[in-house]
């Protein structure tokens, strides 16, 4: 990765010959892993489009869907003041991340004339105060709701659907169905049945596209198009990244190199944590999206052959420069259990000049005549230096600019890296049994009548009794 509008990856500071021998990765360790990395790349390449690798084809197989998304988005923009996504996890983090990355940072607060689309709200929680607060600020008669759930059965999302559909029936009456767009699986779950029965506009999440790999499907593309984002450019960016991932040489394929380095960092160097550290407010939610992708895909307790393991690298999100004043102390002097991934932006979309002033204070006056862009990059470089000096592995993903094209590349890069890492760890990166367990237990707590929930209730009742001395 290198020139033009391509994103880049600079791994210098991960390596022992740059940051010092006991601290960085010996390039020979990467060479030793190269045959396994090549097998990982081959496996993903040969199985692309199949099983849970359906997402690899999203940049190529959605021509008609993109036309439909744009047509529906145009209608939504004309008719509604607000667009609300009801969804959680992979059905919410992508839409949030892309909106924050590619649209005005204060989009909802802009006057309508300065906003190329309705206000966007993504309701990815069921905090009762949050739903109440949403209803305080939107006019349901002027709002379109996009209910997104791949399984069509997620309690959080379906509970939101129940609340909103009842409200719409009450407030809008007969035409309420035209306020709801369903995005779901073609046959699985309840939402598709509801959509058919009620006549909701519907988008299908293709087979082989799990929640956290779905941003480049209608899950993410619809909200993006509604808010005026160039979704075709996003898909073009993903295509470009896919092309760079066709190579099995670990030193040539950026996603493969990234997976190999994190694998070695984790298994040989004890870097069980990866801190993702964008130096741009607009990429803060991309860090959130990455954390779900990395955590839910790779935190597993069994290999594909059924061997018990407990693997995965814990992702931690941070924001530059904000977290220099919060977490950085831990990263420079705490345990050697982390690798830091900077995301650097070469050219911001706006610049703020710092005026001259306070000449009596030299340490303030020197800022005059510089820009915030210069200051944030200087601070990023300063942090990078401090980490290197303390022998802390770090690397930088470089975005020449933040655009639909570079964000498409970035999302696909992270997805491909995750798939390769799953291969290297020999785990199923596309399931989430640990999450299922919590869902089952919650339903049992809520008193679901089903037999499996009754069994779970019984099991839960057998937990060790809580002791008063541990309750203060
Ligand atoms: O990545 C995943 O599969 C999950 O995080 C899901 O996106 C999340 O649990 C929501 O599931 P669903 O889209 O089925 O409502």
Coordinates of C-alpha atoms and ligand atoms in Angstrom, one line a residue:
X1 CA 0.0 0.0 0.0
X2 CA 1.5 3.4 -0.7
X3 CA 0.8 6.2 -3.1
X4 CA -2.2 8.3 -4.2
X5 CA -5.5 7.7 -2.5
X6 CA -4.5 4.3 -1.3
X7 CA -4.3 3.8 2.4
X8 CA -0.9 2.7 3.7
X9 CA 0.4 0.5 6.5
X10 CA 3.7 1.3 8.2
X11 CA 4.9 -1.5 10.5
X12 CA 8.4 -0.2 11.2
X13 CA 7.8 0.3 14.9
X14 CA 6.6 -3.3 15.3
X15 CA 10.0 -4.6 14.4
X16 CA 13.0 -5.5 16.5
X17 CA 15.5 -3.9 14.1
X18 CA 13.7 -0.6 14.6
X19 CA 12.6 -0.5 18.2
X20 CA 15.1 -2.8 19.7
X21 CA 15.6 -6.5 20.2
X22 CA 13.7 -7.6 23.3
X23 CA 10.8 -5.4 22.4
X24 CA 10.0 -5.7 18.7
X25 CA 9.3 -8.6 16.4
X26 CA 12.2 -10.3 14.8
X27 CA 11.6 -10.3 11.0
X28 CA 12.7 -13.9 11.0
X29 CA 9.7 -14.8 13.1
X30 CA 7.5 -13.4 10.3
X31 CA 9.5 -15.3 7.7
X32 CA 9.0 -18.5 9.8
X33 CA 5.2 -17.8 9.8
X34 CA 5.2 -17.0 6.1
X35 CA 4.2 -20.5 4.9
X36 CA 1.2 -20.6 7.4
X37 CA 0.3 -17.1 6.4
X38 CA 0.3 -18.2 2.8
X39 CA -2.0 -21.1 3.6
X40 CA -4.3 -18.7 5.5
X41 CA -4.5 -16.4 2.4
X42 CA -5.0 -19.4 0.1
X43 CA -7.8 -20.8 2.3
X44 CA -9.6 -17.4 2.3
X45 CA -9.0 -16.9 -1.4
X46 CA -10.3 -20.4 -2.4
X47 CA -13.3 -20.2 -0.2
X48 CA -14.3 -16.6 -1.0
X49 CA -18.0 -16.2 -1.5
X50 CA -18.7 -19.5 0.2
X51 CA -20.0 -20.3 3.7
X52 CA -19.4 -17.3 6.0
X53 CA -17.1 -15.7 3.5
X54 CA -20.0 -14.2 1.6
X55 CA -18.9 -10.7 2.6
X56 CA -15.8 -11.0 0.4
X57 CA -18.0 -10.6 -2.7
X58 CA -19.9 -7.6 -1.5
X59 CA -17.8 -5.1 -3.5
X60 CA -18.7 -7.1 -6.7
X61 CA -22.2 -8.6 -6.5
X62 CA -24.5 -5.7 -5.5
X63 CA -25.0 -3.7 -8.7
X64 CA -28.8 -4.0 -8.6
X65 CA -29.0 -3.7 -4.9
X66 CA -27.0 -0.4 -5.0
X67 CA -29.4 0.9 -7.6
X68 CA -32.3 0.1 -5.3
X69 CA -30.6 1.5 -2.2
X70 CA -30.0 4.8 -4.0
X71 CA -33.6 4.9 -5.2
X72 CA -35.0 4.2 -1.8
X73 CA -32.5 6.7 -0.2
X74 CA -33.7 9.4 -2.5
X75 CA -37.3 8.8 -1.5
X76 CA -36.3 8.8 2.2
X77 CA -34.4 12.1 1.8
X78 CA -37.4 13.7 0.1
X79 CA -40.0 12.6 2.6
X80 CA -38.4 12.4 6.0
X81 CA -36.6 14.7 8.5
X82 CA -35.0 11.8 10.5
X83 CA -33.8 8.3 9.7
X84 CA -33.5 6.0 12.7
X85 CA -31.6 2.7 12.6
X86 CA -33.0 0.2 15.1
X87 CA -30.3 -2.5 15.5
X88 CA -27.4 -3.6 17.6
X89 CA -23.9 -5.0 17.3
X90 CA -23.0 -5.6 13.7
X91 CA -26.3 -4.0 12.7
X92 CA -25.4 -0.7 14.2
X93 CA -21.7 -0.2 14.7
X94 CA -21.0 0.0 10.9
X95 CA -23.7 2.6 10.2
X96 CA -22.5 4.7 13.1
X97 CA -18.8 4.4 12.1
X98 CA -19.3 5.4 8.5
X99 CA -21.6 8.3 9.2
X100 CA -19.1 9.7 11.7
X101 CA -16.2 9.2 9.4
X102 CA -17.8 10.6 6.2
X103 CA -20.3 13.2 7.2
X104 CA -20.1 16.4 9.2
X105 CA -19.1 15.8 12.8
X106 CA -22.2 17.6 14.0
X107 CA -24.5 16.4 11.2
X108 CA -27.7 16.3 13.2
X109 CA -27.2 19.8 14.5
X110 CA -26.7 21.3 11.0
X111 CA -29.6 23.3 9.6
X112 CA -31.5 21.2 7.0
X113 CA -30.1 23.4 4.1
X114 CA -26.6 22.4 5.1
X115 CA -27.3 18.7 5.5
X116 CA -27.6 16.5 2.5
X117 CA -30.1 14.2 4.1
X118 CA -32.2 13.7 7.2
X119 CA -30.9 13.5 10.7
X120 CA -29.5 10.1 11.5
X121 CA -29.9 8.3 14.8
X122 CA -28.6 4.8 15.4
X123 CA -30.3 3.2 18.4
X124 CA -27.9 0.5 19.5
X125 CA -29.0 0.1 23.0
X126 CA -32.2 -0.5 25.1
X127 CA -31.5 1.9 27.9
X128 CA -35.1 3.0 28.6
X129 CA -33.9 6.6 29.0
X130 CA -32.4 6.5 25.5
X131 CA -35.6 5.5 23.8
X132 CA -37.5 8.1 25.7
X133 CA -35.0 10.8 24.7
X134 CA -35.2 9.8 21.1
X135 CA -39.0 10.1 21.1
X136 CA -38.5 13.6 22.6
X137 CA -36.5 14.8 19.7
X138 CA -38.1 13.2 16.6
X139 CA -41.5 13.6 15.0
X140 CA -42.5 10.1 14.2
X141 CA -44.7 11.3 11.5
X142 CA -41.6 12.7 9.7
X143 CA -39.3 9.8 10.6
X144 CA -38.3 6.6 8.7
X145 CA -37.2 3.6 10.8
X146 CA -34.7 1.1 9.4
X147 CA -35.1 -2.1 11.5
X148 CA -31.9 -4.2 11.0
X149 CA -31.4 -7.7 12.2
X150 CA -29.8 -10.5 10.4
X151 CA -31.3 -13.2 12.7
X152 CA -34.6 -11.4 12.7
X153 CA -35.0 -12.2 16.3
X154 CA -32.6 -10.1 18.4
X155 CA -34.5 -9.1 21.5
X156 CA -33.1 -5.6 21.7
X157 CA -34.0 -4.8 18.1
X158 CA -37.4 -6.5 18.1
X159 CA -38.3 -4.8 21.3
X160 CA -37.5 -1.5 19.6
X161 CA -39.6 -2.6 16.7
X162 CA -42.6 -3.3 18.9
X163 CA -42.4 0.1 20.5
X164 CA -42.0 2.0 17.3
X165 CA -44.5 0.1 15.2
X166 CA -47.1 0.5 17.9
X167 CA -46.4 4.2 18.1
X168 CA -46.5 4.6 14.3
X169 CA -49.8 2.8 14.1
X170 CA -51.2 5.2 16.7
X171 CA -49.7 8.4 15.3
X172 CA -49.7 7.7 11.5
X173 CA -52.4 5.2 11.1
X174 CA -52.9 3.4 7.9
X175 CA -49.8 4.4 6.1
X176 CA -47.5 3.4 9.0
X177 CA -45.8 0.6 7.0
X178 CA -44.2 3.2 4.7
X179 CA -42.2 4.5 7.7
X180 CA -40.5 1.2 8.2
X181 CA -37.7 -0.4 6.2
X182 CA -36.6 -3.9 7.2
X183 CA -33.1 -5.2 6.6
X184 CA -32.8 -8.9 7.4
X185 CA -32.2 -12.4 6.2
X186 CA -34.2 -13.7 3.3
X187 CA -35.9 -16.4 5.3
X188 CA -34.6 -16.7 8.8
X189 CA -36.3 -15.1 11.8
X190 CA -39.4 -13.1 12.4
X191 CA -38.6 -9.8 10.8
X192 CA -38.8 -11.1 7.2
X193 CA -42.3 -12.5 8.0
X194 CA -43.4 -9.3 9.5
X195 CA -42.0 -7.4 6.5
X196 CA -43.9 -9.6 4.1
X197 CA -47.2 -9.4 6.1
X198 CA -47.0 -5.6 6.6
X199 CA -45.6 -4.7 3.2
X200 CA -42.4 -3.0 4.5
X201 CA -39.7 -2.0 2.0
X202 CA -37.2 -4.8 2.5
X203 CA -33.5 -5.3 2.0
X204 CA -31.9 -8.7 2.3
X205 CA -28.6 -9.3 4.1
X206 CA -27.0 -11.9 1.8
X207 CA -26.0 -15.4 2.9
X208 CA -22.5 -15.6 4.3
X209 CA -22.5 -12.1 5.6
X210 CA -22.4 -12.1 9.4
X211 CA -23.4 -9.0 11.4
X212 CA -19.9 -7.6 12.0
X213 CA -18.9 -8.2 8.3
X214 CA -22.1 -6.5 7.0
X215 CA -21.2 -2.8 6.7
X216 CA -20.7 -3.0 2.9
X217 CA -24.1 -4.7 2.5
X218 CA -27.5 -3.0 2.7
X219 CA -27.0 -3.0 6.5
X220 CA -24.6 -0.1 6.2
X221 CA -25.1 1.1 2.6
X222 CA -28.7 2.3 3.1
X223 CA -28.1 4.6 6.0
X224 CA -25.0 5.9 4.3
X225 CA -26.8 6.6 1.0
X226 CA -29.7 8.2 2.9
X227 CA -27.1 10.6 4.4
X228 CA -25.6 11.4 1.0
X229 CA -22.5 9.2 1.2
X230 CA -21.1 7.9 -2.1
X231 CA -21.6 4.2 -1.5
X232 CA -20.3 3.3 -4.9
X233 CA -16.9 4.9 -3.9
X234 CA -16.9 2.9 -0.7
X235 CA -17.3 -0.3 -2.7
X236 CA -14.6 0.7 -5.1
X237 CA -12.3 1.3 -2.2
X238 CA -13.1 -2.2 -0.9
X239 CA -12.3 -3.6 -4.4
X240 CA -9.0 -1.9 -4.4
X241 CA -8.1 -3.4 -1.0
X242 CA -9.3 -6.8 -2.1
X243 CA -7.0 -6.6 -5.1
X244 CA -4.0 -6.0 -2.8
X245 CA -5.0 -9.0 -0.8
X246 CA -4.7 -11.4 -3.7
X247 CA -1.1 -12.1 -2.9
X248 CA 0.0 -14.9 -0.7
X249 CA 3.4 -13.3 0.2
X250 CA 3.2 -12.1 3.7
X251 CA 5.5 -9.1 2.9
X252 CA 3.3 -8.0 0.0
X253 CA -0.3 -8.4 1.2
X254 CA -1.0 -5.7 3.9
X255 CA -3.9 -7.5 5.6
X256 CA -1.8 -10.7 5.7
X257 CA 1.2 -8.9 7.1
X258 CA -1.0 -7.3 9.7
X259 CA -2.5 -10.6 10.8
X260 CA 0.9 -12.2 10.9
X261 CA 2.4 -9.4 13.0
X262 CA -0.5 -9.3 15.5
X263 CA -0.3 -13.2 15.7
X264 CA 3.4 -13.1 16.5
X265 CA 3.0 -10.0 18.8
X266 CA 0.3 -12.0 20.7
X267 CA 1.8 -15.5 20.8
X268 CA 5.5 -14.7 21.1
X269 CA 5.6 -11.2 22.7
X270 CA 2.7 -11.3 25.1
X271 CA 0.8 -8.5 23.3
X272 CA -2.6 -9.7 24.3
X273 CA -4.1 -6.3 23.8
X274 CA -4.3 -4.2 20.7
X275 CA -5.0 -0.5 21.2
X276 CA -6.6 1.1 18.2
X277 CA -5.7 4.8 18.3
X278 CA -7.1 7.0 15.5
X279 CA -5.9 10.6 15.5
X280 CA -9.2 12.0 14.1
X281 CA -12.5 12.5 15.8
X282 CA -14.2 11.3 12.7
X283 CA -12.6 7.9 13.1
X284 CA -13.5 7.3 16.7
X285 CA -16.4 5.1 15.8
X286 CA -14.3 3.2 13.3
X287 CA -12.3 2.2 16.3
X288 CA -15.5 1.0 18.0
X289 CA -16.5 -1.0 14.9
X290 CA -13.0 -2.5 14.7
X291 CA -13.2 -3.6 18.4
X292 CA -16.4 -5.6 17.8
X293 CA -14.9 -7.2 14.6
X294 CA -11.7 -8.2 16.3
X295 CA -13.2 -9.2 19.7
X296 CA -16.3 -11.1 18.6
X297 CA -14.5 -12.9 15.7
X298 CA -11.3 -13.9 17.5
X299 CA -12.1 -14.4 21.1
X300 CA -12.7 -18.2 21.1
X301 CA -12.4 -21.2 23.4
X302 CA -12.1 -24.0 20.8
X303 CA -10.3 -24.6 17.5
X304 CA -12.0 -25.6 14.4
X305 CA -11.0 -29.2 15.1
X306 CA -12.6 -29.0 18.6
X307 CA -9.4 -28.5 20.7
X308 CA -9.9 -26.5 23.8
X309 CA -8.1 -23.1 23.7
X310 CA -8.6 -19.6 24.9
X311 CA -7.3 -17.3 22.2
X312 CA -7.8 -13.8 21.0
X313 CA -6.3 -10.4 21.3
X314 CA -8.3 -7.9 23.3
X315 CA -9.0 -4.7 21.3
X316 CA -9.0 -1.4 23.2
X317 CA -10.2 1.8 21.6
X318 CA -8.6 5.1 22.3
X319 CA -8.6 8.5 20.6
X320 CA -5.7 10.8 19.8
X321 CA -5.0 13.3 21.2
X322 CA -7.7 13.0 23.8
X323 CA -6.4 9.8 25.3
X324 CA -2.8 11.1 25.6
X325 CA -4.3 12.8 28.6
X326 CA -6.0 9.6 29.8
X327 CA -4.6 6.3 28.8
X328 CA -1.1 7.0 27.3
X329 CA 0.7 6.7 30.7
X330 CA -0.4 3.1 30.8
X331 CA 0.7 2.4 27.2
X332 CA 4.2 3.9 27.8
X333 CA 5.0 2.5 31.3
X334 CA 2.5 -0.2 32.1
X335 CA 2.9 -3.9 31.3
X336 CA 4.4 -5.0 28.0
X337 CA 1.1 -6.6 26.9
X338 CA 0.0 -4.3 24.1
X339 CA 0.6 -3.3 20.5
X340 CA -0.7 0.1 19.5
X341 CA -2.2 0.8 16.0
X342 CA -2.2 4.5 15.1
X343 CA -4.6 5.7 12.4
X344 CA -3.1 8.8 10.9
X345 CA -4.8 11.2 8.5
X346 CA -2.6 13.1 6.1
X347 CA -5.0 15.7 5.0
X348 CA -8.0 16.8 7.0
X349 CA -11.1 18.1 5.4
X350 CA -11.0 21.3 7.4
X351 CA -8.2 23.2 9.0
X352 CA -8.1 25.6 11.9
X353 CA -5.4 28.3 12.0
X354 CA -4.1 29.2 15.4
X355 CA -3.8 33.0 15.7
X356 CA -0.8 34.7 17.2
X357 CA -1.2 36.0 20.7
X358 CA -0.1 35.7 24.4
X359 CA 3.4 36.9 23.3
X360 CA 4.4 37.3 26.9
X361 CA 4.3 33.5 27.4
X362 CA 6.8 31.9 25.1
X363 CA 5.3 28.4 25.5
X364 CA 1.9 29.6 24.3
X365 CA 3.1 32.1 21.7
X366 CA 5.0 29.5 19.8
X367 CA 1.6 28.0 18.8
X368 CA 0.6 31.1 16.9
X369 CA 0.8 30.8 13.1
X370 CA 0.5 27.0 13.2
X371 CA -2.6 25.0 12.6
X372 CA -4.6 22.3 14.6
X373 CA -3.7 19.9 11.8
X374 CA 0.0 20.5 12.4
X375 CA -0.5 20.2 16.2
X376 CA -2.4 17.0 16.1
X377 CA 0.2 15.4 13.8
X378 CA 3.0 16.7 15.9
X379 CA 1.4 15.2 19.0
X380 CA 0.8 11.9 17.1
X381 CA 4.5 11.8 16.2
X382 CA 5.4 12.7 19.8
X383 CA 3.3 9.8 21.1
X384 CA 4.8 7.4 18.5
X385 CA 8.3 8.5 19.6
X386 CA 7.5 8.1 23.3
X387 CA 6.2 4.6 22.7
X388 CA 9.3 3.6 20.7
X389 CA 11.6 5.0 23.3
X390 CA 9.8 2.9 25.9
X391 CA 10.2 -0.2 23.7
X392 CA 6.4 -0.4 22.9
X393 CA 5.4 -2.0 19.6
X394 CA 3.3 0.3 17.4
X395 CA 2.3 0.7 13.8
X396 CA 0.5 3.2 11.7
X397 CA -2.3 2.9 9.2
X398 CA -2.1 6.0 7.0
X399 CA -5.1 7.5 5.3
X400 CA -4.1 10.1 2.7
X401 CA -7.6 11.6 3.3
X402 CA -10.9 10.6 4.8
X403 CA -13.2 9.8 1.9
X404 CA -15.7 7.1 0.9
X405 CA -12.9 5.5 -1.1
X406 CA -10.4 5.3 1.7
X407 CA -13.0 4.2 4.3
X408 CA -14.0 1.4 2.0
X409 CA -10.4 0.3 1.8
X410 CA -10.0 0.5 5.6
X411 CA -13.1 -1.5 6.4
X412 CA -12.2 -4.2 4.0
X413 CA -8.6 -4.2 5.2
X414 CA -9.8 -4.9 8.8
X415 CA -12.2 -7.5 7.7
X416 CA -9.6 -9.4 5.6
X417 CA -7.1 -9.1 8.5
X418 CA -9.6 -10.7 10.8
X419 CA -10.3 -13.5 8.4
X420 CA -6.6 -14.2 8.1
X421 CA -6.1 -14.1 11.8
X422 CA -9.0 -16.6 12.3
X423 CA -7.1 -18.9 9.9
X424 CA -3.8 -18.5 11.7
X425 CA -5.5 -19.2 15.1
X426 CA -7.4 -22.0 13.5
X427 CA -10.7 -20.8 15.0
X428 CA -14.1 -20.0 13.6
X429 CA -14.0 -16.3 13.2
X430 CA -17.6 -16.1 12.1
X431 CA -19.6 -17.4 15.1
X432 CA -20.2 -16.0 18.5
X433 CA -21.3 -18.8 20.9
X434 CA -20.2 -16.8 23.9
X435 CA -22.8 -14.1 23.0
X436 CA -25.5 -16.7 22.5
X437 CA -25.0 -17.9 26.0
X438 CA -25.7 -14.5 27.4
X439 CA -28.8 -14.1 25.2
X440 CA -30.2 -17.4 26.4
X441 CA -29.6 -16.5 30.1
X442 CA -31.2 -13.1 29.6
X443 CA -34.4 -14.6 28.2
X444 CA -34.4 -17.1 31.0
X445 CA -34.2 -14.1 33.5
X446 CA -37.1 -12.4 31.7
X447 CA -39.2 -15.4 32.2
X448 CA -39.5 -16.7 28.6
X449 CA -41.8 -19.8 28.7
X450 CA -39.8 -21.9 26.2
X451 CA -38.3 -25.2 27.4
X452 CA -34.7 -24.3 26.8
X453 CA -35.2 -21.1 28.9
X454 CA -36.8 -23.0 31.7
X455 CA -33.8 -25.4 31.7
X456 CA -31.4 -22.4 31.7
X457 CA -33.3 -20.9 34.7
X458 CA -32.9 -24.1 36.6
X459 CA -29.1 -24.1 35.7
X460 CA -28.8 -20.5 36.8
X461 CA -30.6 -21.2 40.1
X462 CA -27.8 -23.7 40.8
X463 CA -25.1 -20.9 40.9
X464 CA -23.2 -20.4 44.2
X465 CA -25.4 -18.4 46.6
X466 CA -24.2 -14.8 47.1
X467 CA -22.7 -14.0 50.5
X468 CA -23.7 -11.0 52.5
X469 CA -20.1 -10.3 53.5
X470 CA -19.3 -9.6 49.8
X471 CA -22.1 -7.0 49.6
X472 CA -21.4 -3.6 51.1
Ligands
LIG1 O1 -21.6 -9.8 14.5 C1 -22.6 -10.3 14.8 O2 -23.1 -11.3 14.3 C2 -23.4 -9.8 16.0 O3 -22.7 -8.7 16.6 C3 -24.7 -9.3 15.5 O4 -24.6 -8.3 14.6 C4 -25.6 -8.8 16.7 O5 -25.7 -9.7 17.7 C5 -27.0 -8.4 16.2 O6 -27.6 -9.5 15.6 P1 -28.7 -9.4 14.5 O7 -28.3 -8.6 13.3 O8 -29.1 -10.8 14.2 O9 -29.8 -8.7 15.2

